[in-house]
XYZ file of C-alpha atoms in Angstrom:
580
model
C 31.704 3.840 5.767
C 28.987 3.071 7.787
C 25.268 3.738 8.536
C 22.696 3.498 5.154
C 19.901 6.279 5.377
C 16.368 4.974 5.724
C 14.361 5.171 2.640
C 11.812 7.506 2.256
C 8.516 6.328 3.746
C 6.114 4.751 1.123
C 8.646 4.338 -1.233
C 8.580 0.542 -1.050
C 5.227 0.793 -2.331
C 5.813 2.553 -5.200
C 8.598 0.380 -6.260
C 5.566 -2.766 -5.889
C 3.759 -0.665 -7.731
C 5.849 -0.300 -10.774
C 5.064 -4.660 -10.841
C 3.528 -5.215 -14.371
C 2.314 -8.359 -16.315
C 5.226 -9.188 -18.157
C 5.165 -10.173 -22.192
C 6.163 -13.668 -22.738
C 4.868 -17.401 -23.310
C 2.401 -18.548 -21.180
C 3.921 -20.732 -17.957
C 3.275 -24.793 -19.171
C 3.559 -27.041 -15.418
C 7.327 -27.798 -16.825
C 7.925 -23.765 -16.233
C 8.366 -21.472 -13.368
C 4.995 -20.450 -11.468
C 4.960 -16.875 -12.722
C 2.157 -14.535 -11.957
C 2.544 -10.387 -12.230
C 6.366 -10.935 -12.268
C 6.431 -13.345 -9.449
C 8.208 -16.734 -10.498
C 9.051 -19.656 -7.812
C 12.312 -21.780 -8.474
C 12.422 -24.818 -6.705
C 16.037 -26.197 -6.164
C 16.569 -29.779 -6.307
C 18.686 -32.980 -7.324
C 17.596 -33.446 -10.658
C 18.512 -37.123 -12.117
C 19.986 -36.162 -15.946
C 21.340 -38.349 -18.557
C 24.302 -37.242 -21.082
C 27.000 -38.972 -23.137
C 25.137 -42.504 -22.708
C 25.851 -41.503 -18.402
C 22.986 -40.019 -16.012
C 23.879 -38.311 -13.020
C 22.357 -36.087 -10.280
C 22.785 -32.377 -10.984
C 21.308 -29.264 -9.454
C 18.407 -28.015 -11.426
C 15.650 -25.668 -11.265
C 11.892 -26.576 -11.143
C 13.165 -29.962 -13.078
C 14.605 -27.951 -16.028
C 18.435 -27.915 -17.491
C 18.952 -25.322 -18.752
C 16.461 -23.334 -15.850
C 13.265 -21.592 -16.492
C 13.045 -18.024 -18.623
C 12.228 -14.580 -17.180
C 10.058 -12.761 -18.633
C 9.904 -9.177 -18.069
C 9.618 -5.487 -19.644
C 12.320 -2.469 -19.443
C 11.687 -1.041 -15.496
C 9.576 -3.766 -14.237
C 10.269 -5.096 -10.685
C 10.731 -9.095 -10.835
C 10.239 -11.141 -7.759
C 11.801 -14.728 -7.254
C 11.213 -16.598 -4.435
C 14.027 -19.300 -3.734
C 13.067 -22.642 -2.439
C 16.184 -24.794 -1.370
C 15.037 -28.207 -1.632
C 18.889 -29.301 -2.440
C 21.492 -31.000 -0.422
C 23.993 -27.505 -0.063
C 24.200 -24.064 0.325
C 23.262 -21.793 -2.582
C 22.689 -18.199 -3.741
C 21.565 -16.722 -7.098
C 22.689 -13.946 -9.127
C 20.786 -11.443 -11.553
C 23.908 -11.395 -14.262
C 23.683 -7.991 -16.455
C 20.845 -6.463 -14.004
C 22.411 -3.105 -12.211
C 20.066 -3.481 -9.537
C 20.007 0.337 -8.672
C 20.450 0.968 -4.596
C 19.796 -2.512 -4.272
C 22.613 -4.826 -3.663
C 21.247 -7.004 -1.189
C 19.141 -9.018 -4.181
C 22.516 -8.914 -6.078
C 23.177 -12.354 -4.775
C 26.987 -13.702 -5.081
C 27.815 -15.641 -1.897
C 29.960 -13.788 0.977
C 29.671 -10.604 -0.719
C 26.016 -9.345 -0.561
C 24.581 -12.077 0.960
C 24.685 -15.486 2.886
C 23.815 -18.460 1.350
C 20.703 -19.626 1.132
C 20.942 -22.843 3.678
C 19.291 -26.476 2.391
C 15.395 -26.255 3.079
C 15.480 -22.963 3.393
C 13.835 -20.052 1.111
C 14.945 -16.279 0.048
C 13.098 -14.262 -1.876
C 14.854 -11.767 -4.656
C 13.796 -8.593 -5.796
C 15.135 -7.910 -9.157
C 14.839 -4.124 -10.004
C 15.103 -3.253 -13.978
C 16.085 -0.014 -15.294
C 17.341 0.888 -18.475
C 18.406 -2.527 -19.380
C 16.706 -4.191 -22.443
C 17.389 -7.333 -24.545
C 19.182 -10.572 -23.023
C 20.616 -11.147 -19.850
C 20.382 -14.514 -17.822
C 20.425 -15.486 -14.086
C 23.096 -18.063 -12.297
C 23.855 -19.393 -9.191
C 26.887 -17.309 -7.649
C 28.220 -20.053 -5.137
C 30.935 -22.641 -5.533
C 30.777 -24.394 -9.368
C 26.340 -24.517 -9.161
C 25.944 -22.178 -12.321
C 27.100 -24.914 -14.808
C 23.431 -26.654 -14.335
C 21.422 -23.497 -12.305
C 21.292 -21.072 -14.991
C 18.496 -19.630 -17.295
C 17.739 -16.407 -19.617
C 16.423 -13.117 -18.926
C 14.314 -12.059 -21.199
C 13.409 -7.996 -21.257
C 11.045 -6.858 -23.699
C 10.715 -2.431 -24.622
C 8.392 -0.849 -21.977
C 5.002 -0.711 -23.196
C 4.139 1.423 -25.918
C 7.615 1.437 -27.084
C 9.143 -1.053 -29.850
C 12.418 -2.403 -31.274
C 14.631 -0.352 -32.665
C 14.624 -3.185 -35.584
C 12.041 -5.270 -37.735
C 10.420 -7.194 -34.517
C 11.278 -10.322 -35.526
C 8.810 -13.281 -35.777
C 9.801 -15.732 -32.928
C 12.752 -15.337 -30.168
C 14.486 -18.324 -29.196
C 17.186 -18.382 -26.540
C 20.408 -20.487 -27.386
C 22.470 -20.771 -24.297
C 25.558 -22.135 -24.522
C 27.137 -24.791 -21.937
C 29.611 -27.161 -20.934
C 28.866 -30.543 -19.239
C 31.013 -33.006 -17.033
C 30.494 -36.940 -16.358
C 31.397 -36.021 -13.454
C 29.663 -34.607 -10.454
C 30.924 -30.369 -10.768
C 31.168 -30.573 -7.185
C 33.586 -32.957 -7.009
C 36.005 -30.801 -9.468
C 36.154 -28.497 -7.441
C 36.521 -29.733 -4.385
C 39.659 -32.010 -5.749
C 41.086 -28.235 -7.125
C 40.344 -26.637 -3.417
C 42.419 -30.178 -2.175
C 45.254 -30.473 -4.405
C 45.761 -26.703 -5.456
C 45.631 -28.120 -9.258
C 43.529 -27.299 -12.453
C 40.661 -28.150 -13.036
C 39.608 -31.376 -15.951
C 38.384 -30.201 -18.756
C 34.678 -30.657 -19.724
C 33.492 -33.817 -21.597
C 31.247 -31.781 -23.905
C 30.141 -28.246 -25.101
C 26.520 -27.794 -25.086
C 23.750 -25.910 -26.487
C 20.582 -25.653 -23.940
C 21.886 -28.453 -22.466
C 22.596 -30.733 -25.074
C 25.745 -31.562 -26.685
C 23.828 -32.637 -29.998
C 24.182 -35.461 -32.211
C 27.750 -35.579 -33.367
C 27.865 -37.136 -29.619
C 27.228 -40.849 -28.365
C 23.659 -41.053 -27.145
C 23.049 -37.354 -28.064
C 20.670 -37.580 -31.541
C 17.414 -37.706 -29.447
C 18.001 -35.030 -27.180
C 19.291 -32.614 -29.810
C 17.605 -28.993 -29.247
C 16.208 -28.138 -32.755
C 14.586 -24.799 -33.955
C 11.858 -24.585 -36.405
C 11.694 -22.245 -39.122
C 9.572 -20.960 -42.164
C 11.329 -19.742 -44.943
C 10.672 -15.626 -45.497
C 10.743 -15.170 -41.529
C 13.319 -13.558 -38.758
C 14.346 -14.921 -35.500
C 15.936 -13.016 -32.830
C 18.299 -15.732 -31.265
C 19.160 -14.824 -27.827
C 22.818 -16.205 -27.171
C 23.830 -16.565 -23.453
C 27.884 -17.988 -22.568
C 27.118 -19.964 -19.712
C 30.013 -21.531 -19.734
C 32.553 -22.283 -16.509
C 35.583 -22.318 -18.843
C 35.230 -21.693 -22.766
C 34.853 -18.742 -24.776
C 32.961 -19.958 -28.088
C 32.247 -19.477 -31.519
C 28.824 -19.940 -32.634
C 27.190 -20.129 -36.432
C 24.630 -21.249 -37.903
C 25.577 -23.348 -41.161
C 23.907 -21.368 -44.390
C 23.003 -18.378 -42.429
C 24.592 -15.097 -41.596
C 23.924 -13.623 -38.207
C 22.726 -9.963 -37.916
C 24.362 -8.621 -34.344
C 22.015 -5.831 -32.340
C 22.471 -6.560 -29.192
C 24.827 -7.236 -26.140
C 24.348 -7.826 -22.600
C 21.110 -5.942 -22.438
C 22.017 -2.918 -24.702
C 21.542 -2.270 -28.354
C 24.610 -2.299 -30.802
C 24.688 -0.771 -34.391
C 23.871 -3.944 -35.956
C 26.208 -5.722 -38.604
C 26.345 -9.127 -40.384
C 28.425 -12.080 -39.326
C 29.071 -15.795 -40.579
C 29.861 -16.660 -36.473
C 29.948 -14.886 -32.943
C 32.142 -14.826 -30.249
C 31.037 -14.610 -26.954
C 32.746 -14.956 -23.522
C 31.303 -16.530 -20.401
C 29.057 -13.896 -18.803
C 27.927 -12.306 -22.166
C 25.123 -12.401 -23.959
C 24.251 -11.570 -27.672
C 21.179 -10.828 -29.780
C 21.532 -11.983 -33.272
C 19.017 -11.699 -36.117
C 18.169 -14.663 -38.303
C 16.399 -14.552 -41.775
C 15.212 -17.454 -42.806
C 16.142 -17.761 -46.367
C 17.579 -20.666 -47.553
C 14.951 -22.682 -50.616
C 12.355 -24.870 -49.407
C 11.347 -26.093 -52.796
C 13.854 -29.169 -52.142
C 17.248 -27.670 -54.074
C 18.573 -26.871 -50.526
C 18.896 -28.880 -47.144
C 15.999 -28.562 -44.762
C 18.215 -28.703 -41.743
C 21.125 -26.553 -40.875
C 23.471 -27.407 -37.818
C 23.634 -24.420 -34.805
C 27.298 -25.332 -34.003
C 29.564 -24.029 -30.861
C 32.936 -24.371 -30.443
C 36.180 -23.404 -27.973
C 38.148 -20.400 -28.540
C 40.749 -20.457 -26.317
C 43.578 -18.472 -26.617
C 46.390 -20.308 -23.452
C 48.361 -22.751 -25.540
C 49.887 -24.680 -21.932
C 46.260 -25.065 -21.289
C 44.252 -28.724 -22.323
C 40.963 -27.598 -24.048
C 37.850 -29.735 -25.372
C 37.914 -28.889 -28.881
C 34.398 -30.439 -29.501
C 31.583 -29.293 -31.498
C 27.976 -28.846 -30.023
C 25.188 -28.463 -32.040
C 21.829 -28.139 -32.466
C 18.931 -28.005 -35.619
C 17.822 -25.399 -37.062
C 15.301 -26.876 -39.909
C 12.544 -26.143 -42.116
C 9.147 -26.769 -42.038
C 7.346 -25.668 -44.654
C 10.331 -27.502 -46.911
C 10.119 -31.504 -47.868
C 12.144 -33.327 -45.421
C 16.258 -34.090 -46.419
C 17.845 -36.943 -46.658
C 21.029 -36.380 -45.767
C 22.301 -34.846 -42.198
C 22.372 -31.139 -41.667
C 24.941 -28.753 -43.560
C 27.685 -27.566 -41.196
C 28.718 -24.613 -40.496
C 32.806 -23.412 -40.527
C 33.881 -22.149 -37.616
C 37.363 -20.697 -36.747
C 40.074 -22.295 -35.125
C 40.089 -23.213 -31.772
C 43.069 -20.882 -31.535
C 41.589 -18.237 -34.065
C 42.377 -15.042 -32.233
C 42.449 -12.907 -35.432
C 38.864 -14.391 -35.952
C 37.722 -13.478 -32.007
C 39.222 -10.008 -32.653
C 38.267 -8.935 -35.629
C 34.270 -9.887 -34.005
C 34.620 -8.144 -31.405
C 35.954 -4.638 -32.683
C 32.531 -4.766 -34.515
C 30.994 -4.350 -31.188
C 29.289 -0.396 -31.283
C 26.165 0.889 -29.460
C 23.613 1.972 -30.605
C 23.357 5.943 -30.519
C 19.948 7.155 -31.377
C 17.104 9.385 -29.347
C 15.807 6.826 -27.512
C 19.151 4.874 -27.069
C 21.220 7.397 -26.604
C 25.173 6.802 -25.103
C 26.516 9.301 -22.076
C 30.515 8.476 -22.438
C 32.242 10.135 -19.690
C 34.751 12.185 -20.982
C 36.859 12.884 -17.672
C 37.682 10.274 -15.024
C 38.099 10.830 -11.535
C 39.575 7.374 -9.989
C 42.312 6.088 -12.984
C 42.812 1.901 -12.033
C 45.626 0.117 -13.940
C 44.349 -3.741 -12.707
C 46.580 -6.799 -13.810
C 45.630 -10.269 -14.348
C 47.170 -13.361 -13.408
C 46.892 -16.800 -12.750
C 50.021 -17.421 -10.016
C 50.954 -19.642 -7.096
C 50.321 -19.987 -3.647
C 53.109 -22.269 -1.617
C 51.681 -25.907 -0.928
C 50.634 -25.666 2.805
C 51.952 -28.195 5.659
C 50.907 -31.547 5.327
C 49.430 -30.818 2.203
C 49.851 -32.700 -1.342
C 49.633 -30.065 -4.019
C 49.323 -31.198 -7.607
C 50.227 -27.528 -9.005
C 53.638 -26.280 -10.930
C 56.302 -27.872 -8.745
C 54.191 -29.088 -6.292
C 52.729 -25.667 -5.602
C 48.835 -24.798 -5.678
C 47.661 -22.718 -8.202
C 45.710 -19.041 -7.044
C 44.909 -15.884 -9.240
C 45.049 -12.294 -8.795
C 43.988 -8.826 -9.481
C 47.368 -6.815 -8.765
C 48.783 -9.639 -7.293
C 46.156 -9.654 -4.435
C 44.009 -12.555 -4.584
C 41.150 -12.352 -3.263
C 39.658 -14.296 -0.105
C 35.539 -14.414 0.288
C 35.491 -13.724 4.329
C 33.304 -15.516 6.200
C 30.314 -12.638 6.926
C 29.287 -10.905 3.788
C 31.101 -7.787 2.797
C 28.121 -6.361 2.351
C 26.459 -6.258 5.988
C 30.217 -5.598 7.644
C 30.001 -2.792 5.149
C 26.352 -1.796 6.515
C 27.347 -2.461 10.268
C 31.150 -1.113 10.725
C 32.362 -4.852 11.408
C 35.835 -4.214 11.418
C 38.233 -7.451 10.312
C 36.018 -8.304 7.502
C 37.823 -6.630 4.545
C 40.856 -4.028 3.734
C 39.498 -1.264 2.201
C 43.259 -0.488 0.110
C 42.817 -2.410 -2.623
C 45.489 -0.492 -4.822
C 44.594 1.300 -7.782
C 47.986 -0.161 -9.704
C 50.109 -3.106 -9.729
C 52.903 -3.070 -6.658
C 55.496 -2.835 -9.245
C 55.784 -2.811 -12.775
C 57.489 -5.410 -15.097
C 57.330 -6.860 -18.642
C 53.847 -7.892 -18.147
C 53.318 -9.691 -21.538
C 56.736 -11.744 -21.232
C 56.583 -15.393 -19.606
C 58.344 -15.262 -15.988
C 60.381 -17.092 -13.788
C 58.391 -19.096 -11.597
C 59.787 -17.635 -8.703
C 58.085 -14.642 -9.723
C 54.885 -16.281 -9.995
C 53.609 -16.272 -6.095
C 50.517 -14.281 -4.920
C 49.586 -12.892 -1.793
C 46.188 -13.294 -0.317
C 43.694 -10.649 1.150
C 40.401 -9.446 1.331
C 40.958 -5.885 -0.323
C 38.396 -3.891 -1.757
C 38.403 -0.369 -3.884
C 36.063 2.247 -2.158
C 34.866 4.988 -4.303
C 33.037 8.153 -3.607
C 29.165 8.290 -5.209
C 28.928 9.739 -8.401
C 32.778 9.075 -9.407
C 33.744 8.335 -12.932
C 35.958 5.162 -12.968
C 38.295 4.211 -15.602
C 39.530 0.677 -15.244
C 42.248 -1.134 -17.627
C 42.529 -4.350 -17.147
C 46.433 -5.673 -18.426
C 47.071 -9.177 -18.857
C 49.844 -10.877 -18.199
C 51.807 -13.758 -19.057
C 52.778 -14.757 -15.343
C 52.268 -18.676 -15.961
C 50.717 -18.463 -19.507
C 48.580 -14.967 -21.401
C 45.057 -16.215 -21.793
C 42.129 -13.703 -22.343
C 39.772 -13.378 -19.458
C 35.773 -12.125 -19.128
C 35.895 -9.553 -16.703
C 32.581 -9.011 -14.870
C 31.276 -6.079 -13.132
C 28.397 -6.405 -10.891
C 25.950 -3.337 -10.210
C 26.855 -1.465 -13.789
C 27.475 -1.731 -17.168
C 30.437 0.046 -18.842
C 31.832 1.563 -21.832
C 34.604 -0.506 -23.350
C 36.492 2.602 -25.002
C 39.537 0.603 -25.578
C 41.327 -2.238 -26.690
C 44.882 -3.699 -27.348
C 47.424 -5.890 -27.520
C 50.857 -5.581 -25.555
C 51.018 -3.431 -22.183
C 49.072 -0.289 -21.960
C 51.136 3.007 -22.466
C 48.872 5.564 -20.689
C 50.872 8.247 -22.821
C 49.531 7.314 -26.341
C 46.685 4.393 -25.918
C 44.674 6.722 -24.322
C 44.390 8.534 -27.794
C 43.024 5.706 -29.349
C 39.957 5.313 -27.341
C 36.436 5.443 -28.596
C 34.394 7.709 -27.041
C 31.501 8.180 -29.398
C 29.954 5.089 -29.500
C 31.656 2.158 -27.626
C 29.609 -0.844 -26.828
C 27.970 -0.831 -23.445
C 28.715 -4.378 -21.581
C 28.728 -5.736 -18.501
C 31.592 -8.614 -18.888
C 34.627 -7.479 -21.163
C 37.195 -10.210 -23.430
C 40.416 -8.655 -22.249
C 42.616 -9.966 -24.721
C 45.466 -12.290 -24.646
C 48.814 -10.431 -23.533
C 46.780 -7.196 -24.103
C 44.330 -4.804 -22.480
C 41.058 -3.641 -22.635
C 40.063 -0.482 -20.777
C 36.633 0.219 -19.173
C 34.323 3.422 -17.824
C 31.379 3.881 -15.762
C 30.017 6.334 -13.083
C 29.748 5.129 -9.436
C 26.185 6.204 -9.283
C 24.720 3.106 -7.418
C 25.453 3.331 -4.062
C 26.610 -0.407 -2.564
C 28.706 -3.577 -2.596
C 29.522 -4.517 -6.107
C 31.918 -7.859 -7.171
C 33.946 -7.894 -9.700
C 35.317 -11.478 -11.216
C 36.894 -12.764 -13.800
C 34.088 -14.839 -15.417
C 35.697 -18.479 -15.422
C 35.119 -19.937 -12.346
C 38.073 -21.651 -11.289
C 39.642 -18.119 -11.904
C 37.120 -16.765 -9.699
C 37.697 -19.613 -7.152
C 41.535 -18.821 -7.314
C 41.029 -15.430 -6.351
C 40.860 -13.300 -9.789
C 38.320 -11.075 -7.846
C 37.933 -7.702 -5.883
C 34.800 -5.914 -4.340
C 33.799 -2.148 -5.117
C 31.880 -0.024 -2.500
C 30.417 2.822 -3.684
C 29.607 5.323 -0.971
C 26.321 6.819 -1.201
C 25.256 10.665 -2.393
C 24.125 12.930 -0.422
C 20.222 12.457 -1.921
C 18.075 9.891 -0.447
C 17.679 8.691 -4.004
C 21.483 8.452 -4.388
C 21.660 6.196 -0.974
C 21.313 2.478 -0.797
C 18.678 0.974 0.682
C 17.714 0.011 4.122
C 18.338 -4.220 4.440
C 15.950 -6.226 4.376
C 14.830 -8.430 7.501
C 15.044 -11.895 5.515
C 18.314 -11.902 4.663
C 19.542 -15.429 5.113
C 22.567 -15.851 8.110
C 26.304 -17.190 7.991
């Protein structure tokens, strides 16, 4: 597992040379400085004022939500990180594969250190096939719930759509906000082993709209003219929610997910977990000779499916109105969106989910699989250490797990004791099934609950094909989770509820056209099971997408040894890497 051969000479040049002026909206002062794909984010305490209460939050160049990327299918994106906060920080590329390149990947104690206050790291973000939304985040402690922004990739040159290109593109990212400082959450769950408060507000770009104290001037709003399409771009950027989202007296046209093309179809609403992304059409049709409403509320609500667990069952919204139609009187129509508790709505969204198989789009489902992973999910218990007050079940703290190992970031990155042999780092025997097998739907008692701790990690030879199903389980409470791989996207060929029976689920699997995603809903007391080929040599985390999940330990690491090819090997590491 350990030298990397040297990349071929001059190939660093070529990859600078595939840099190309990317298609977008010219940069106003307010935006990142962005020249030939090169954008500077300046990190800083940003003073910001919500629910009639400012506070100081981490923010990019000044902006919450952060800046957009612009960029084109293949296009090499460079972002140079300037640390002007008061902690450490790293940022993450969420949806981009990032072929042979993990070392820009960016989640802290994994591929890299953190970037250290007044320091600066610069990220090169290598596109491939990917092409519609995806969105950047900071990957260290609780930062991405005010450092986040979209990713914007436009078709290469030359090529188009595979739709009507719609008139304007908007992105609509949706959010969560605490009164409180987000470091301070999580720092009181680290101390007291408990969960973590639930948000004051849902958001959308930032705002929690005007059904809120304080909230009416801030309110995003969209204009429109009736006869035209939007493509709204709609990012979960969420710590803890899934959502619905609608837009009141419009139906959404789905075509896209997490940088891939879907077969599109029409909904009233969305679901979308944290980590995903989805591209939704938007005609503009409603009358604008004054027998209809000019505005229409954007609306976003919970879906959460743990019943034990306290949600904020508010409604964000935003404006979408008309402007070539006489102003209304009264407030903006809203839109009706499930239950907070609406799985039948969530699922019967998200079996609509297809790719898109045409010649240029074409799908490449493997049909055999070489490495077969069974992976439970849990939240559990950890025992309340020596002089320590836990506020968890029984006075216990509270930990997750991926077959009941829950994971522990070490303190050097897996990624260089991966590249350098340094032993005592991680275990490479993370195990490809749960260490024994139970009712894993059912409730259980609590004394069944404990986890054990570890830095384990799956290694995998290049080129593999990997099935994973993920099984939930009701160990303190089912709940769906957003599983996130980084370094791939993957086929989602199956779905269910109740435990996985490898004898006849398999059967039901699509393998013609299942969507192609990067972070998967496994559903409550189900399963949802996932494929891709290890063909990108390097460290890759995978993470349950809330973050005090991911905090608890709901993670593992894959390390995909490299091919034989210097084009199948990772590349050499770069000299700026920051240290721990």
């Amino acid at each position: 597992m350990g030298g990397v051969a040297k990349m071929p000479a001059g190939h660093c040049w070529l990859l600078l040379l595939g840099v190309v002026l990317a298609f977008g909206v010219a940069a106003s002062p307010a935006q990142a400085s962005r020249a030939n794909n090169h954008y500077d984010f300046f990190i800083k305490e940003t003073k910001v004022t919500r629910l009639c209460h400012e506070k100081t939050v981490l923010a990019v160049n000044g902006q919450f939500p952060g800046p957009t990327i612009y960029a084109r299918a293949g296009d090499v994106v460079v972002v140079n990180i300037y640390n002007q906060g008061n902690k450490n920080i790293t940022l993450h590329w969420h949806g981009v594969d990032q072929p042979r390149n993990p070392w820009f990947d960016g989640p802290e104690y994994i591929t890299q250190c953190p970037i250290r206050p007044g320091a600066n790291f610069t990220y090169r973000i290598i596109f491939s096939e990917e092409e519609g939304t995806l969105w950047w985040h900071a990957h260290s402690d609780f930062d991405r719930a005010t450092v986040h922004g979209a990713i914007v990739i436009h078709p290469k040159r030359g090529s188009a759509y595979p739709y009507t290109k719609p008139h304007k593109e908007m992105p609509i990212i949706l959010g969560e906000w605490w009164n409180v400082d987000v470091e301070q959450l999580l720092e009181a769950t680290k101390r007291t082993g408990s969960d973590v408060n639930i948000s004051d507000a849902n958001t959308i770009n930032g705002q929690p709209g005007d059904l809120f104290p304080c909230s009416k001037n801030g309110t995003f709003r969209m204009p429109v003219e009736h006869g035209k399409t939007y493509l709204l771009r709609i990012i979960n950027a969420g710590l803890t929610n899934e959502m619905f989202f609608g837009v009141a007296g419009h139906r959404l046209t789905v075509v896209g997910t997490d940088g891939r093309y879907l077969k599109p179809f029409t909904v009233d609403h969305i679901m979308i977990s944290p980590g995903q992304t989805m591209n939704a059409l938007l005609e503009a049709d409603r009358a604008t000779d004054g027998s209809a409403n000019s505005r229409y509320y954007m609306a976003a609500r919970t879906f959460a499916t743990n019943p034990q667990l306290r949600v904020n069952n508010s409604t964000a919204t935003a404006i979408l109105e008309y402007t070539d139609a006489p102003p209304s009187a009264g407030p903006p129509d809203l839109p009706s969106l499930p239950a907070v508790d609406d799985i039948a709505a969530a699922t019967a969204y998200t079996v609509e989910l297809r790719s898109l198989v045409t010649k240029e789009h074409p799908v490449d489902v493997p049909t055999h699989v070489d490495e077969h992973m069974l992976v439970t999910i849990a939240v559990n218990l950890l025992p309340c250490g020596a002089n320590e007050t836990c506020e968890g079940p029984r006075g216990n703290r509270l930990a997750a797990s991926l077959n009941n190992v829950s994971f522990v970031a070490p303190s050097v990155d897996v990624l260089d004791a991966y590249y350098y042999s340094i032993r005592g780092v991680y275990e490479p025997d993370f195990p490809n099934k749960p260490p024994f097998f139970f009712n894993f739907t059912d409730s259980l008692p609590l004394e069944l609950s404990f986890t054990k701790r570890g830095t384990k990690v799956k290694v995998v030879e290049y080129g593999a094909i990997v099935e994973v199903v993920f099984q939930d389980t009701g160990i303190l409470g089912a709940e769906s989770h957003p599983m996130h791989l980084h370094g791939f996207s993957f086929y989602v060929v199956g779905r269910g509820f109740g435990i996985f029976d490898n004898n006849t689920d398999p059967a039901t699997y699509n393998l013609v056209d299942p969507p192609y995603q990067n972070t998967v809903s496994v559903p409550r007391a189900g399963w949802a099971a996932i494929r891709f080929r290890a063909a990108n040599p390097g460290v890759w985390f995978m993470h349950c997408h809330f973050d005090r999940h991911m905090v608890w330990g709901m993670d593992t690491v894959f390390i995909v040894k490299n091919g034989k090819t210097p084009e199948a090997q990772m590349m050499p590491r770069p000299s700026t890497m920051p240290k721990c």
